[in-house]
Coordinates of N, CA and C in Angstrom, one line a residue:
M1144 N -3.9 121.8 -120.0 CA -4.9 122.4 -119.2 C -6.4 122.4 -120.6
N1145 N -7.5 122.3 -119.9 CA -8.7 121.9 -120.5 C -8.9 123.6 -121.1
D1146 N -9.5 123.5 -122.5 CA -9.7 124.8 -123.1 C -11.0 125.3 -122.3
I1147 N -11.3 126.6 -122.8 CA -11.8 127.5 -122.1 C -13.5 128.1 -122.9
T1148 N -14.5 128.1 -122.4 CA -15.6 128.6 -123.0 C -15.9 130.1 -123.1
P1149 N -16.2 130.4 -124.1 CA -16.4 132.1 -124.0 C -17.5 132.4 -122.6
A1150 N -18.0 131.5 -122.1 CA -18.9 132.1 -121.0 C -18.0 132.1 -120.0
E1151 N -17.2 131.1 -119.8 CA -16.3 131.0 -118.8 C -15.4 132.3 -118.4
L1152 N -14.8 132.7 -119.7 CA -13.8 133.5 -119.9 C -14.4 134.9 -119.5
K1153 N -15.6 135.2 -120.2 CA -16.6 136.4 -119.8 C -16.7 136.4 -118.0
E1154 N -17.0 135.5 -117.5 CA -17.2 135.6 -116.0 C -15.9 135.8 -115.4
R1155 N -14.7 135.2 -115.7 CA -13.6 135.8 -114.9 C -13.1 137.2 -115.2
Q1156 N -13.2 137.6 -116.4 CA -13.3 139.0 -116.7 C -14.4 139.7 -115.7
Q1157 N -15.3 139.8 -115.8 CA -16.2 140.3 -115.0 C -15.8 140.3 -113.6
Q1158 N -15.1 139.1 -112.8 CA -14.9 139.0 -111.8 C -13.3 139.6 -111.6
N1159 N -12.8 140.1 -112.6 CA -11.3 140.8 -112.3 C -10.2 139.5 -112.2
Q1160 N -10.7 138.3 -112.8 CA -9.6 137.3 -112.9 C -9.3 136.6 -114.2
A1161 N -9.3 137.8 -115.2 CA -9.0 137.1 -116.5 C -7.5 136.6 -116.5
P1162 N -7.7 135.8 -117.1 CA -5.9 135.2 -117.4 C -5.2 136.3 -118.7
I1163 N -4.2 135.7 -118.9 CA -3.5 136.7 -120.0 C -4.2 136.3 -121.5
I1164 N -4.6 137.2 -122.5 CA -5.3 136.6 -123.4 C -4.4 137.1 -124.8
I1165 N -4.0 136.0 -125.6 CA -3.3 136.3 -126.8 C -4.2 136.1 -128.1
D1166 N -4.2 137.0 -128.7 CA -5.2 136.9 -130.2 C -4.2 136.8 -131.3
V1167 N -4.0 135.6 -131.8 CA -3.4 135.0 -132.5 C -3.7 135.5 -134.0
R1168 N -4.6 136.2 -134.1 CA -5.2 136.6 -135.8 C -4.1 137.8 -136.3
E1169 N -4.6 138.2 -137.3 CA -3.8 139.2 -137.9 C -4.1 140.6 -137.4
P1170 N -3.2 141.4 -137.8 CA -3.4 142.7 -136.7 C -4.8 143.6 -137.3
W1171 N -5.0 143.4 -138.5 CA -6.2 143.9 -139.1 C -7.5 143.4 -138.5
E1172 N -7.3 142.2 -138.3 CA -8.4 141.0 -137.5 C -8.5 141.9 -136.3
H1173 N -7.3 141.9 -135.5 CA -7.4 142.8 -134.0 C -8.0 143.9 -134.1
E1174 N -7.9 144.7 -134.9 CA -8.1 146.3 -135.2 C -9.9 146.2 -135.2
E1175 N -10.3 145.3 -136.1 CA -11.6 145.1 -136.4 C -12.6 144.6 -135.1
T1176 N -12.2 143.7 -134.2 CA -13.0 143.7 -133.0 C -12.0 142.9 -132.2
R1177 N -11.9 143.0 -131.0 CA -10.9 142.4 -130.1 C -11.6 142.0 -128.7
I1178 N -10.9 141.5 -127.9 CA -11.4 141.0 -126.4 C -10.5 142.2 -125.7
N1179 N -11.1 142.8 -124.6 CA -10.4 143.8 -123.9 C -9.4 143.1 -123.0
G1180 N -8.3 143.7 -123.0 CA -7.1 143.2 -122.5 C -6.1 142.2 -123.4
S1181 N -6.7 141.9 -124.5 CA -5.8 141.0 -125.3 C -4.8 141.4 -125.7
Q1182 N -3.6 140.9 -126.2 CA -2.5 141.5 -126.8 C -2.5 140.8 -128.2
N1183 N -2.2 141.4 -129.2 CA -2.2 140.6 -130.5 C -0.7 140.2 -130.9
I1184 N -0.6 138.7 -131.2 CA 0.8 138.2 -131.7 C 0.1 137.3 -132.6
P1185 N 0.2 137.9 -134.0 CA -0.3 136.8 -135.1 C 0.6 135.5 -134.7
L1186 N -0.4 134.4 -135.5 CA 0.3 132.9 -135.3 C 1.7 133.2 -136.1
G1187 N 2.1 133.5 -137.2 CA 2.9 133.5 -137.8 C 4.4 134.2 -137.2
E1188 N 4.1 135.0 -136.3 CA 5.1 135.9 -135.6 C 5.2 135.2 -133.8
L1189 N 4.5 133.9 -133.7 CA 4.6 133.8 -132.1 C 5.7 132.8 -132.1
P1190 N 6.4 132.0 -133.0 CA 7.5 131.3 -132.5 C 8.9 132.4 -132.5
G1191 N 8.9 133.5 -133.2 CA 9.9 134.2 -132.9 C 9.7 135.3 -131.5
K1192 N 8.4 135.0 -131.0 CA 8.2 135.7 -129.7 C 8.1 134.9 -128.4
I1193 N 8.3 133.7 -128.7 CA 8.3 132.7 -127.4 C 9.3 133.3 -126.2
E1194 N 10.5 133.5 -126.9 CA 11.7 134.1 -125.6 C 10.9 135.3 -124.9
D1195 N 10.4 136.3 -125.6 CA 9.6 137.4 -124.9 C 8.6 136.9 -123.8
L1196 N 7.6 135.6 -124.2 CA 6.9 135.5 -123.2 C 7.1 134.6 -122.0
E1197 N 8.7 134.2 -122.0 CA 9.1 133.2 -121.3 C 8.6 133.4 -119.5
D1198 N 8.2 134.8 -119.3 CA 8.1 135.2 -117.8 C 6.5 134.5 -117.7
L1199 N 6.1 134.1 -118.5 CA 4.7 133.7 -118.7 C 4.3 132.3 -118.7
K1200 N 5.2 131.6 -118.5 CA 5.4 130.2 -118.7 C 4.5 129.3 -117.7
H1201 N 4.7 130.0 -116.6 CA 3.8 129.1 -115.7 C 2.4 129.9 -115.5
Q1202 N 1.8 130.9 -116.3 CA 1.0 131.5 -116.0 C -0.3 131.3 -117.0
E1203 N -1.6 131.1 -116.5 CA -2.7 130.7 -117.2 C -2.7 131.8 -118.7
I1204 N -2.6 131.2 -119.8 CA -2.8 132.0 -120.8 C -3.8 131.5 -121.8
V1205 N -4.7 132.2 -122.1 CA -5.9 131.9 -123.1 C -5.5 132.6 -124.4
V1206 N -5.4 131.5 -125.7 CA -4.8 132.1 -127.0 C -6.3 131.9 -127.8
H1207 N -6.7 133.0 -128.7 CA -7.9 133.1 -129.7 C -7.5 133.3 -130.8
C1208 N -8.5 133.1 -131.7 CA -8.6 133.5 -133.2 C -9.9 133.7 -133.5
K1209 N -10.3 133.6 -134.8 CA -11.5 133.9 -135.0 C -12.5 132.5 -135.0
G1210 N -12.2 131.4 -134.9 CA -13.1 130.3 -134.8 C -12.2 129.4 -134.1
G1211 N -10.9 129.1 -133.8 CA -10.4 128.2 -133.0 C -9.2 127.2 -133.7
G1212 N -9.0 127.7 -135.1 CA -8.1 126.4 -135.5 C -6.6 127.3 -135.6
R1213 N -6.3 128.5 -135.6 CA -5.1 128.9 -135.6 C -4.7 129.1 -134.1
S1214 N -5.7 129.4 -133.3 CA -5.3 129.3 -131.6 C -4.9 127.8 -131.3
A1215 N -5.5 126.8 -132.2 CA -5.3 125.3 -131.4 C -3.5 125.1 -131.8
S1216 N -3.0 125.7 -133.1 CA -1.8 125.5 -133.4 C -1.1 126.4 -132.3
A1217 N -1.1 127.9 -131.9 CA -0.6 128.4 -131.0 C -0.8 127.9 -129.6
K1218 N -1.6 127.1 -129.1 CA -1.7 126.3 -128.0 C -0.6 125.3 -128.0
A1219 N -0.6 124.6 -129.1 CA 0.2 123.5 -129.3 C 1.8 123.8 -129.3
L1220 N 1.9 125.1 -130.1 CA 3.5 125.5 -130.2 C 3.9 125.9 -129.1
L1221 N 2.9 126.7 -127.9 CA 3.6 127.2 -126.6 C 3.8 126.2 -125.7
Q1222 N 2.8 124.8 -125.8 CA 3.0 123.6 -125.1 C 4.3 123.3 -125.3
Q1223 N 4.9 122.9 -126.7 CA 6.2 122.6 -126.9 C 7.3 123.2 -126.4
H1224 N 7.0 124.6 -126.0 CA 8.1 125.2 -125.2 C 7.7 125.4 -124.1
G1225 N 7.0 124.4 -123.3 CA 7.2 124.7 -122.0 C 5.8 125.2 -121.2
F1226 N 5.0 126.0 -121.9 CA 4.1 126.6 -121.3 C 3.0 125.7 -120.6
D1227 N 2.5 125.7 -119.6 CA 2.2 124.4 -119.4 C 0.5 125.0 -118.8
K1228 N 0.1 126.2 -118.8 CA -1.2 126.7 -118.4 C -1.7 127.5 -119.9
V1229 N -1.7 126.7 -120.8 CA -2.4 127.1 -122.1 C -3.7 126.7 -122.4
R1230 N -4.6 127.6 -122.6 CA -6.1 127.0 -123.1 C -6.4 127.8 -124.3
N1231 N -7.1 127.0 -124.9 CA -7.7 127.5 -126.4 C -8.9 128.1 -125.9
L1232 N -9.7 129.5 -126.5 CA -11.0 129.6 -126.2 C -11.9 128.8 -127.7
L1233 N -12.7 128.1 -127.0 CA -13.5 127.4 -127.9 C -14.4 128.2 -128.8
G1234 N -14.4 128.1 -130.1 CA -15.3 128.8 -130.9 C -14.6 130.4 -131.2
G1235 N -13.5 130.5 -130.8 CA -12.9 131.8 -131.1 C -13.6 133.1 -130.7
I1236 N -13.3 134.5 -131.2 CA -14.0 135.5 -131.1 C -15.1 135.6 -131.8
S1237 N -15.5 134.5 -132.5 CA -16.7 134.6 -133.2 C -17.9 134.2 -132.2
A1238 N -17.6 133.1 -131.5 CA -18.2 132.5 -130.4 C -18.4 133.6 -129.0
Y1239 N -17.4 134.1 -128.9 CA -17.1 135.1 -127.6 C -18.0 136.4 -128.0
N1240 N -17.9 137.0 -129.2 CA -18.9 137.9 -129.4 C -20.4 137.7 -129.9
A1241 N -20.7 136.2 -130.1 CA -22.1 135.6 -130.2 C -22.7 135.5 -129.0
G1242 N -22.2 135.2 -127.7 CA -22.8 135.2 -126.6 C -22.8 136.1 -125.7

């Protein structure tokens, strides 16, 4: 799936059609600022949480971090485990908060 822009995600949220949002930043980063409705699973913990996410395998998931690097790794990891609707938030939460 193509990645998602902050504007598209915000529009989907306003229409109550938000996908599942996973914040792969560290807990302290998530505490400082977060996207409403997101769940925090730090990138380093994600491999151990794959089984817990099995029910989401065919649902749209948006992963994000601060700028897009860690979430690109998270997207690749999820795709390797059969998650077929994973999108990276382009520019991360920095771009989301800027717009």
